[in-house]
mmCIF file of C-alpha atoms and ligand atoms in Angstrom:
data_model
loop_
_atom_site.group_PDB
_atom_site.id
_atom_site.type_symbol
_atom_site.label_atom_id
_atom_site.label_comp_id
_atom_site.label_asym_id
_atom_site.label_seq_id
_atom_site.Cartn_x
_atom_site.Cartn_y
_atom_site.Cartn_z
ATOM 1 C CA UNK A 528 -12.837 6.519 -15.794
ATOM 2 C CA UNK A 529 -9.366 7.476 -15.155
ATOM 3 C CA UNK A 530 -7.449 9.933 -16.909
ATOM 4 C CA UNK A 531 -4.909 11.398 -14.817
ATOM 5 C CA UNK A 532 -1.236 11.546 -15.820
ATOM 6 C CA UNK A 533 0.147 10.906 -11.621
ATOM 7 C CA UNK A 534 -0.672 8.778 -9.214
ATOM 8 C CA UNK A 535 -0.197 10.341 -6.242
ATOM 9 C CA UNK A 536 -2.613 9.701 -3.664
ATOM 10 C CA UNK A 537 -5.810 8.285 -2.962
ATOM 11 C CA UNK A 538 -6.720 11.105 -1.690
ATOM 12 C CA UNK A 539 -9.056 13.239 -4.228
ATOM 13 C CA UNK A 540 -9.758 10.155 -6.177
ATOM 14 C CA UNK A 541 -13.273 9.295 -6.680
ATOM 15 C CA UNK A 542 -14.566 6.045 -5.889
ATOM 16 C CA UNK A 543 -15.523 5.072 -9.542
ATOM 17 C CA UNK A 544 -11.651 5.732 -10.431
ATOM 18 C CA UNK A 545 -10.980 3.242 -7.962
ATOM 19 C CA UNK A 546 -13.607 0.492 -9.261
ATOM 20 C CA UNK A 547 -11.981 0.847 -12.826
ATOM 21 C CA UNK A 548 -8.165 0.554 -11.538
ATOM 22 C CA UNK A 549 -9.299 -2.594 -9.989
ATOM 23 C CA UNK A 550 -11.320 -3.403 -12.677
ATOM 24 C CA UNK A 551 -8.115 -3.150 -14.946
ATOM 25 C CA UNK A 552 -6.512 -5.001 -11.757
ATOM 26 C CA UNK A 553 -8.581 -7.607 -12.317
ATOM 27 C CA UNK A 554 -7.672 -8.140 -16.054
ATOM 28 C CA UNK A 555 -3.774 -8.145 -15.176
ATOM 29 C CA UNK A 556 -4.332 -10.644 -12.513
ATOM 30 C CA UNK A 557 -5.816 -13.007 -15.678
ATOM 31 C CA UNK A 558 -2.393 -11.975 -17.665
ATOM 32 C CA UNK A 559 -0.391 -13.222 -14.616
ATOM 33 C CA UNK A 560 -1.769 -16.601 -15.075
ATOM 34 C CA UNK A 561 -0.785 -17.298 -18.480
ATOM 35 C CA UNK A 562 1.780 -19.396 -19.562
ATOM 36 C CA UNK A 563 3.261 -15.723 -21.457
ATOM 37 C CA UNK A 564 2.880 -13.210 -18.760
ATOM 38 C CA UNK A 565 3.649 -10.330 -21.174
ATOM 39 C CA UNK A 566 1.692 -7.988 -23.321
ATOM 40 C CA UNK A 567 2.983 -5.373 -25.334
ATOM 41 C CA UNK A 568 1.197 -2.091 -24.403
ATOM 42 C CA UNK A 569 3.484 -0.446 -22.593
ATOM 43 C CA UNK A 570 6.540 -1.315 -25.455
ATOM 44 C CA UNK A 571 8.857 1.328 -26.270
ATOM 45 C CA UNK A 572 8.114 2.758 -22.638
ATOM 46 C CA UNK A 573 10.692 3.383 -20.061
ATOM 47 C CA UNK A 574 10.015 3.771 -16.180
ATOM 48 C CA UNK A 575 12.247 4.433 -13.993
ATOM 49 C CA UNK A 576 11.830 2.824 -10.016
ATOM 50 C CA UNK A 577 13.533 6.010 -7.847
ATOM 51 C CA UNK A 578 13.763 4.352 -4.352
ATOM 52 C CA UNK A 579 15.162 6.367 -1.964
ATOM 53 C CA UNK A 580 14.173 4.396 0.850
ATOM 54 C CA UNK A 581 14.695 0.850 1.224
ATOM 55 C CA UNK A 582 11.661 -2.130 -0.323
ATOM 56 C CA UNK A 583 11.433 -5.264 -0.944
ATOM 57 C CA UNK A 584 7.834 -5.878 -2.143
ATOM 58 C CA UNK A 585 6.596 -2.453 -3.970
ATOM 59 C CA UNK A 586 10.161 -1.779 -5.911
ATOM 60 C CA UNK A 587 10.456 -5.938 -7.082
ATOM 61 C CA UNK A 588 6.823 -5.863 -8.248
ATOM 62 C CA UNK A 589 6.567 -2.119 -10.237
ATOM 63 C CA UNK A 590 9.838 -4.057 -11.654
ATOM 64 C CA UNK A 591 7.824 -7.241 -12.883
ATOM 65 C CA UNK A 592 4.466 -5.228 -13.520
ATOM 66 C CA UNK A 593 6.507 -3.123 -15.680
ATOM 67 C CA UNK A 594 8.280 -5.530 -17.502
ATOM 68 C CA UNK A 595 5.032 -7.623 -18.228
ATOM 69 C CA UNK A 596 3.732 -4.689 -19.553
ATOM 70 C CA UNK A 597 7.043 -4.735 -22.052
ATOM 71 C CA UNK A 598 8.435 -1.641 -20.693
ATOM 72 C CA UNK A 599 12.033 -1.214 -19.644
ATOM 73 C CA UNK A 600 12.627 -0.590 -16.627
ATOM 74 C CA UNK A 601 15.860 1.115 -14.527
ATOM 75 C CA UNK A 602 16.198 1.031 -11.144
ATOM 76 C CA UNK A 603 17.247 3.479 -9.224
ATOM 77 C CA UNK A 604 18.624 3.169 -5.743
ATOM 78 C CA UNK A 605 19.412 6.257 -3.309
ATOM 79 C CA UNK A 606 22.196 4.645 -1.467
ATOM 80 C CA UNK A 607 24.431 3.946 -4.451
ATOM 81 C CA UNK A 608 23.643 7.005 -6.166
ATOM 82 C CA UNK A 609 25.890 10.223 -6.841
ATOM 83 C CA UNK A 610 23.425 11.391 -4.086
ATOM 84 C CA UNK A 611 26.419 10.403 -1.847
ATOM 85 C CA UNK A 612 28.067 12.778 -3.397
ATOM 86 C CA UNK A 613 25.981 15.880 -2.490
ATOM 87 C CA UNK A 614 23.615 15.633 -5.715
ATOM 88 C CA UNK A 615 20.261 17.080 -4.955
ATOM 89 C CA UNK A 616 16.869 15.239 -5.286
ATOM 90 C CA UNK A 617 16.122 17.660 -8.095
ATOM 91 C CA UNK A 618 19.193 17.276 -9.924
ATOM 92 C CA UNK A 619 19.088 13.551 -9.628
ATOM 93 C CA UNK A 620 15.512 14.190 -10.915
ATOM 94 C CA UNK A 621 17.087 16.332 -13.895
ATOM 95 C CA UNK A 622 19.785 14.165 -15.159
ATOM 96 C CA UNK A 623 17.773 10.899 -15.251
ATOM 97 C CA UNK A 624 14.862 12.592 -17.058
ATOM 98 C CA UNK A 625 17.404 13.502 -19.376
ATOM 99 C CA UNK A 626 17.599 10.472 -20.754
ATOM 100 C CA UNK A 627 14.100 10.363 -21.346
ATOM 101 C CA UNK A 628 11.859 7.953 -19.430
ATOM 102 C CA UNK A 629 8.119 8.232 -19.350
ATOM 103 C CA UNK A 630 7.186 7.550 -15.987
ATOM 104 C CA UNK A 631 8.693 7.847 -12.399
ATOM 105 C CA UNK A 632 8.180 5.291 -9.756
ATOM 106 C CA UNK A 633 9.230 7.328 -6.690
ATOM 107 C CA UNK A 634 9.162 6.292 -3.207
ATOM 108 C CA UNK A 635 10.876 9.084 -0.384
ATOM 109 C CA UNK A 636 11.132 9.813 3.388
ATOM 110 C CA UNK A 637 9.334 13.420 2.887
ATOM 111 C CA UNK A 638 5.937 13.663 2.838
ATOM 112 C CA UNK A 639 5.270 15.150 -0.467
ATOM 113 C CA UNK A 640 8.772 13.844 -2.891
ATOM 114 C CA UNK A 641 6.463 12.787 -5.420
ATOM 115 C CA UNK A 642 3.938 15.671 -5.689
ATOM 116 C CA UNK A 643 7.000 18.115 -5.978
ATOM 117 C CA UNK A 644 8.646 16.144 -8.799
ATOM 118 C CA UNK A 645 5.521 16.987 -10.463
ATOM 119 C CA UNK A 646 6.718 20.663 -10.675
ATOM 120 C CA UNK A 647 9.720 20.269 -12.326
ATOM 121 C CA UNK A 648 9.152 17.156 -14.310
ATOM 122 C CA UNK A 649 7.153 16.143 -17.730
ATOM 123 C CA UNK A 650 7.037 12.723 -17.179
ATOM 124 C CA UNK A 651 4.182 10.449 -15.166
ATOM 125 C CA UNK A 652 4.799 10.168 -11.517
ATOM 126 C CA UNK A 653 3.400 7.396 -9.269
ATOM 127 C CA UNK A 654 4.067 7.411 -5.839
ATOM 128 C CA UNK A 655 5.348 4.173 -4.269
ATOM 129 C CA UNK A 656 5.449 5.521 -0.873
ATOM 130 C CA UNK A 657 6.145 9.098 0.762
ATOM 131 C CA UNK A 658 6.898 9.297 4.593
ATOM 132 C CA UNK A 659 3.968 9.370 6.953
ATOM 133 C CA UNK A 660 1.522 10.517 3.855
ATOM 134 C CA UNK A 661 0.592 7.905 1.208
ATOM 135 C CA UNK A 662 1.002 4.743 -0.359
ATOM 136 C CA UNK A 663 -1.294 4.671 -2.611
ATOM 137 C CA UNK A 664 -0.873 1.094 -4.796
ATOM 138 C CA UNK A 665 -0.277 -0.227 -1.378
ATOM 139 C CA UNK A 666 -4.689 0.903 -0.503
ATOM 140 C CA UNK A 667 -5.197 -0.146 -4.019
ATOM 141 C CA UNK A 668 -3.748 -3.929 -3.752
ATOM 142 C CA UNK A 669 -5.458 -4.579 -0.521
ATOM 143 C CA UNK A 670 -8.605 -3.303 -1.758
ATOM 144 C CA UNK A 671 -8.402 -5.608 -4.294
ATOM 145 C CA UNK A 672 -7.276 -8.330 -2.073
ATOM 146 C CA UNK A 673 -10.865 -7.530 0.025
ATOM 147 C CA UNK A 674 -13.146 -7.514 -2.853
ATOM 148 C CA UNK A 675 -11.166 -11.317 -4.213
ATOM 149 C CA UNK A 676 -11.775 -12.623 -0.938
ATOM 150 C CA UNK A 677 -15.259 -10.872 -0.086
ATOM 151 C CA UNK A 678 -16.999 -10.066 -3.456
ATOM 152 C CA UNK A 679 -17.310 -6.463 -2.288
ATOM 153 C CA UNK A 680 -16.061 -3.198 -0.555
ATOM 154 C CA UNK A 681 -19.209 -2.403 1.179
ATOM 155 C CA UNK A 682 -21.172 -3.466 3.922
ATOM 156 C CA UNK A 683 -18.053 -4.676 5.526
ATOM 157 C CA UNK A 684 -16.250 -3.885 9.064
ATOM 158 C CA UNK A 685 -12.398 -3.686 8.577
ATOM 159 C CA UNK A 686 -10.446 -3.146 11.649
ATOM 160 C CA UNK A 687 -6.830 -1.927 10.884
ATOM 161 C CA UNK A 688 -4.447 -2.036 14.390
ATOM 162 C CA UNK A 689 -1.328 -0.723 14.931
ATOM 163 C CA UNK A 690 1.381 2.321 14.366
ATOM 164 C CA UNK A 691 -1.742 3.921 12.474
ATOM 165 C CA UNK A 692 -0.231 7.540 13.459
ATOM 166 C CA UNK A 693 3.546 6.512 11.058
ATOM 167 C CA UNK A 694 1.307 4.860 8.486
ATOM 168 C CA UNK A 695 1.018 5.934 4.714
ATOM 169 C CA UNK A 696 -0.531 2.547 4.273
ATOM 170 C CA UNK A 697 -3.069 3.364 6.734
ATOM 171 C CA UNK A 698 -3.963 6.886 5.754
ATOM 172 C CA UNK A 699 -4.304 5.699 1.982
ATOM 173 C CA UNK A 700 -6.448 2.722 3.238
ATOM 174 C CA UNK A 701 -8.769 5.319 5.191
ATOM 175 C CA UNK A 702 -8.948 7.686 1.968
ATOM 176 C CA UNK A 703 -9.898 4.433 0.219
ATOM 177 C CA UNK A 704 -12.101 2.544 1.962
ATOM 178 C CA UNK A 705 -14.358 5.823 3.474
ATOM 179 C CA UNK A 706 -15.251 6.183 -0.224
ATOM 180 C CA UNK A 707 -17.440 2.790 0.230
ATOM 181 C CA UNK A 708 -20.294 2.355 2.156
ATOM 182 C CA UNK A 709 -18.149 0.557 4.928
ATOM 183 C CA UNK A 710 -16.628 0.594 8.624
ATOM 184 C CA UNK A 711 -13.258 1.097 9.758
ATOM 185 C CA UNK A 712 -12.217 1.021 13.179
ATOM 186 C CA UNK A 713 -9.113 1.699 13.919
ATOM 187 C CA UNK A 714 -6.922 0.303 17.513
ATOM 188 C CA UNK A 715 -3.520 0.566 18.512
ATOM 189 C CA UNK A 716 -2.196 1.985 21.584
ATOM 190 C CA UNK A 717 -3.268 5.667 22.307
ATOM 191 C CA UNK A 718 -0.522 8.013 21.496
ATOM 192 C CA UNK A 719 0.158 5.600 17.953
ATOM 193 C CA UNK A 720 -3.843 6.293 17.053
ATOM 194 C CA UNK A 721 -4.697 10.234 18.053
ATOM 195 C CA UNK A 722 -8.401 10.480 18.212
ATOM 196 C CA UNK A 723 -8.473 13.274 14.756
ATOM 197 C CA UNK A 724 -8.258 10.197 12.839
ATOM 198 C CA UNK A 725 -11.997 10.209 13.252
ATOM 199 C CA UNK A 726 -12.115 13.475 11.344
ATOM 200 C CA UNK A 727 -11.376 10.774 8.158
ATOM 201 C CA UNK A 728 -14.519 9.125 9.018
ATOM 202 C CA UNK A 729 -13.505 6.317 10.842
ATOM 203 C CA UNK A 730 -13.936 4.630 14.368
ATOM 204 C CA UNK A 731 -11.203 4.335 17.130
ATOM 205 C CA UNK A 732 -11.348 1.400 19.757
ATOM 206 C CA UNK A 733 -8.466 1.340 21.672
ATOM 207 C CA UNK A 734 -9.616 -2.522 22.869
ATOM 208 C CA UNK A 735 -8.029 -4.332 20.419
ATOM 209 C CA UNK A 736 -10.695 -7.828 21.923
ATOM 210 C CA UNK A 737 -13.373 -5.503 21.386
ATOM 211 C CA UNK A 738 -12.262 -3.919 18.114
ATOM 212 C CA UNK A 739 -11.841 -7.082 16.134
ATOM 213 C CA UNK A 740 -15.894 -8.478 17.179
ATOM 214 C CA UNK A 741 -17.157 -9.662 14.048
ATOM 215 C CA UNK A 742 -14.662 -7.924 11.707
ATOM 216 C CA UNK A 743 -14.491 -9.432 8.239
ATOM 217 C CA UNK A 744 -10.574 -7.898 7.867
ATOM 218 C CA UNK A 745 -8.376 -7.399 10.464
ATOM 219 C CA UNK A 746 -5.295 -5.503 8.831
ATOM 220 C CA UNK A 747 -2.087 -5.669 11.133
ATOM 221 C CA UNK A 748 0.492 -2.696 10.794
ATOM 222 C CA UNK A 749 4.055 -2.814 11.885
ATOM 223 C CA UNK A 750 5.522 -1.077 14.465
ATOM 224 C CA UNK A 751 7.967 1.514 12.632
ATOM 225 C CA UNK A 752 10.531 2.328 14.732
ATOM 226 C CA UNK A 753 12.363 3.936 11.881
ATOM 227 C CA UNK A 754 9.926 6.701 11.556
ATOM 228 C CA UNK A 755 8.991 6.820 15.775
ATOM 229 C CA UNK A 756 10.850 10.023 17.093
ATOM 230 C CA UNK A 757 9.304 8.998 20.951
ATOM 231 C CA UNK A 758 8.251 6.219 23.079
ATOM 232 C CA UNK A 759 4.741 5.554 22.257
ATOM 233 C CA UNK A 760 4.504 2.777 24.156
ATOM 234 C CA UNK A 761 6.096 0.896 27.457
ATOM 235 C CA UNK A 762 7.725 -1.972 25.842
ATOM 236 C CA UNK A 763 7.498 -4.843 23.138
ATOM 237 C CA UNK A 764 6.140 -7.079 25.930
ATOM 238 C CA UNK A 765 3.244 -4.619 26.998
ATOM 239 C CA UNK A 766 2.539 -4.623 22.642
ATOM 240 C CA UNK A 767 2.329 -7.809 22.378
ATOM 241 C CA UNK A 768 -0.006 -8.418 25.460
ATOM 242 C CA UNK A 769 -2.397 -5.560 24.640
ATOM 243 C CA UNK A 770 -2.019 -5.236 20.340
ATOM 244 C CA UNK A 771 -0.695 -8.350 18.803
ATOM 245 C CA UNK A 772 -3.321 -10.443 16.881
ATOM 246 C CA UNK A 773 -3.284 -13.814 18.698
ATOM 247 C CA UNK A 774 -5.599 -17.057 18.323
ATOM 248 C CA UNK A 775 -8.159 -15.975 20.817
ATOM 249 C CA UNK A 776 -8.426 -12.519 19.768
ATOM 250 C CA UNK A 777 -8.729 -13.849 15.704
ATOM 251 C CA UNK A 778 -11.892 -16.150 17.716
ATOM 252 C CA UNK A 779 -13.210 -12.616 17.881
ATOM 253 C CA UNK A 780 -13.470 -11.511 14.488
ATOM 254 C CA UNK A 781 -16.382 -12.907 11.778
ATOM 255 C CA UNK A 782 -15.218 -16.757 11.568
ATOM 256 C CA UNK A 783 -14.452 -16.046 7.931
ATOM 257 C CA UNK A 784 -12.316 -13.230 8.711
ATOM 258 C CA UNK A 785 -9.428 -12.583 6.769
ATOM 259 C CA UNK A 786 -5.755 -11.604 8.279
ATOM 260 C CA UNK A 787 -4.141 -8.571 6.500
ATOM 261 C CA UNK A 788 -0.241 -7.093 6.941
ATOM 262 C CA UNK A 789 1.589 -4.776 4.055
ATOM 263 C CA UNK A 790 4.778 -6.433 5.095
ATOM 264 C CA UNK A 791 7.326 -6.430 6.705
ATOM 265 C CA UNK A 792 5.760 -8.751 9.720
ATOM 266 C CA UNK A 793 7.557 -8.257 12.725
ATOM 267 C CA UNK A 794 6.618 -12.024 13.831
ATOM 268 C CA UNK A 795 5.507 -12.623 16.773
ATOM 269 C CA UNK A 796 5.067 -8.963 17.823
ATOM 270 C CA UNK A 797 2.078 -7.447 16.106
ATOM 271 C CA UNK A 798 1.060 -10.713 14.548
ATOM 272 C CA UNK A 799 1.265 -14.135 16.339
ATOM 273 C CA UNK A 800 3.749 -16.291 13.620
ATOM 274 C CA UNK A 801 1.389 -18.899 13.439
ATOM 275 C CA UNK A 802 -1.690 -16.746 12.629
ATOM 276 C CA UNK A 803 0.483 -15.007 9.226
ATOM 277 C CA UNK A 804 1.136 -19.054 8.019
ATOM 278 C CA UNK A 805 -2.755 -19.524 8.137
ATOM 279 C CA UNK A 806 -5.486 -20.082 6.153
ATOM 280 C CA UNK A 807 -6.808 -17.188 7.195
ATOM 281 C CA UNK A 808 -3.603 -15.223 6.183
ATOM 282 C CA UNK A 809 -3.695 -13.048 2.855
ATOM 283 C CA UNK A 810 -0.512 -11.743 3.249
ATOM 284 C CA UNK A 811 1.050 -13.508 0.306
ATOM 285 C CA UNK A 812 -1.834 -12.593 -2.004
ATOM 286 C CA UNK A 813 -1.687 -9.255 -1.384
ATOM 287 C CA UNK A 814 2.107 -9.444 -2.646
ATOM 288 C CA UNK A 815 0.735 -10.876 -5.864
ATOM 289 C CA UNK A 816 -1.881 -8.284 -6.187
ATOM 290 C CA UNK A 817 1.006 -5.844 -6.185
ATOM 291 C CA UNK A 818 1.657 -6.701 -9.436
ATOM 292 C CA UNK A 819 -1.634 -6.422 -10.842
ATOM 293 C CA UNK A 820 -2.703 -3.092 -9.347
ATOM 294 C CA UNK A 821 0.482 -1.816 -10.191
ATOM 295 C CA UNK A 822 0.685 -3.035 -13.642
ATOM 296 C CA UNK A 823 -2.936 -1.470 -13.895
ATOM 297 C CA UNK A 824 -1.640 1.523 -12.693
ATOM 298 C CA UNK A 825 1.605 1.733 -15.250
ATOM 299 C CA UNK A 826 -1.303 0.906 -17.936
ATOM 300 C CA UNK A 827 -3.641 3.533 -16.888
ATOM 301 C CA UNK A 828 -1.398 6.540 -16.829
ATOM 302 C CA UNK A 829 0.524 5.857 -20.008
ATOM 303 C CA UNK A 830 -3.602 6.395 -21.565
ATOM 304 C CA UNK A 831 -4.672 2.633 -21.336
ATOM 305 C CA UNK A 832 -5.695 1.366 -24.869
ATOM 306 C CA UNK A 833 -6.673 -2.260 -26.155
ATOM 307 C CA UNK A 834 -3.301 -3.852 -26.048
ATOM 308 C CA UNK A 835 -3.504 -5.578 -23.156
ATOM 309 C CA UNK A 836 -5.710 -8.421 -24.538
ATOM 310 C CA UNK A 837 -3.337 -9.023 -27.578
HETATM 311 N N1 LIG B 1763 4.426 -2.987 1.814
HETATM 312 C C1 LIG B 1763 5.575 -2.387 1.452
HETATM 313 O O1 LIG B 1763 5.573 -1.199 1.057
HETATM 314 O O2 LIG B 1763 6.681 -3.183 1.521
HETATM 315 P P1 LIG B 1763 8.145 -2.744 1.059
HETATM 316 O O3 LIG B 1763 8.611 -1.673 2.008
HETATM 317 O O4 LIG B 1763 8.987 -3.986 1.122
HETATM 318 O O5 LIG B 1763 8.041 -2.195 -0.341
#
């Protein structure tokens, strides 16, 4: 079901590889709930987190996915490093596999870190986030988040808004959810969603009141100025009045619509505060799905086996 040593993408994953990492998800979500929220199968294993850029939620939770899995785990951070030093990413690379871990966690400003690591590297590779091109446990919690909260991936209409065009969330989302039988429509302001986005099988509505009609997700991206070279937009003000999520827009969307964000919110621009403390808010489950998909993930690649239920 899956067999692959990386994770690197969603992209080129079939949708039954999908099904059985939530699947596993699924089973490590049950582990998380016991009073002992460790299993051995992943003893004797060492990953190492390499985060180059900075991260709260993905880096903390391959930490505790890893470590309920009975790995050990190093982390790694770019801005203490030797890197400072003029070390290259491949020598870095070289002298930590060295001391020989199993898997790298890697998560990079260039588009393509993790797949090149692959060249010169024997050990598993999962990529936790590589500049505007995927995140791919990032599709894979959410997805799992979605199917928790609506029994299915299909047959549903998920409108993601936002900085789609800076978005490795959003680009793994697409290559996920276009393997279902579902719609996406994606909004934002124009020159943040460029109309070859439909080329990935999706729908652009650049009304964000008419986007969200009847949607049973609305999934709100941030605003990265970090990675915005331009001005893609006339202010915060004009944002918020045209793209932020409010009460009467939410009034829009299927009345058991759920309220997605990756984190970080910017609160009270692309989501009003009051609608990310609601019921109809996710946003905290998808941070403990992190740990589930990801510990699936760390499971999967090391070969899987029948520990986990010991
Ligand atoms: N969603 C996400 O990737 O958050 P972090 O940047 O905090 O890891």
């Amino acid at each position: 079901m899956f067999q692959r040593k990386h994770l690197l993408g969603i992209e080129g994953l079939k949708r039954e590889e999908i099904d059985h990492i939530l699947d596993v998800a699924d089973s490590m979500v049950e582990v998380s709930k016991r009073s002992v929220k460790k299993v051995p199968a992943l003893r004797g294993k060492t990953v190492v987190n390499l985060f180059f850029e900075p991260s709260t939620r993905t880096r903390i939770s391959f930490e505790v996915a890893a470590k309920r899995l009975s790995a050990d785990l190093i982390n790694f951070s770019g801005s203490t490093s030797s890197l400072s030093k003029g070390e290259s990413f491949r020598d870095t690379v070289l002298n930590l596999e060295a001391m020989h871990p199993d898997i790298f966690v890697v998560r990079h400003g260039a588009a393509g870190a993790p797949d090149y690591l692959t060249t010169f590297s024997d050990c598993s590779v999962v990529n936790a986030g590589d500049g505007f091109h995927e995140h791919p446990t990032q599709a894979l919690l959410d997805a799992l988040t979605m199917r928790q909260h609506k029994g299915k991936l299909d047959d549903l209409k998920i409108t993601i808004v936002g900085d789609i065009l800076h978005s490795r969330v959003a680009r793994s989302n697409i290559f996920l959810l276009t393997r279902y039988n579902t719609r996406v429509v994606l909004s934002g302001p124009p020159p943040l969603v460029p109309e070859e986005f439909i080329n990935m099988g999706v729908e652009i509505e650049y009304n964000l009141d008419k986007a969200v009609e009847n949607s049973d997700v609305v999934m709100m991206l941030r605003i990265q100025k970090e990675r915005q070279t331009g001005s893609f937009f006339p202010s915060i003000r004009e944002y918020r009045k045209y793209y932020q999520l409010n009460k009467e827009r939410l009034k829009k969307a299927d009345k058991d619509a759920i309220v997605m964000h990756p984190g970080p919110i910017n609160r009270g621009i692309e989501l009003m505060k009051e609608i990310a403390d609601s019921e109809r808010s996710v946003i905290l489950n998808q941070v403990s799905n992190g740990i589930a998909v990801r510990m699936a993930v760390l499971y999967l690649i090391s070969g899987g086996g029948d520990e986990i239920n010991n």
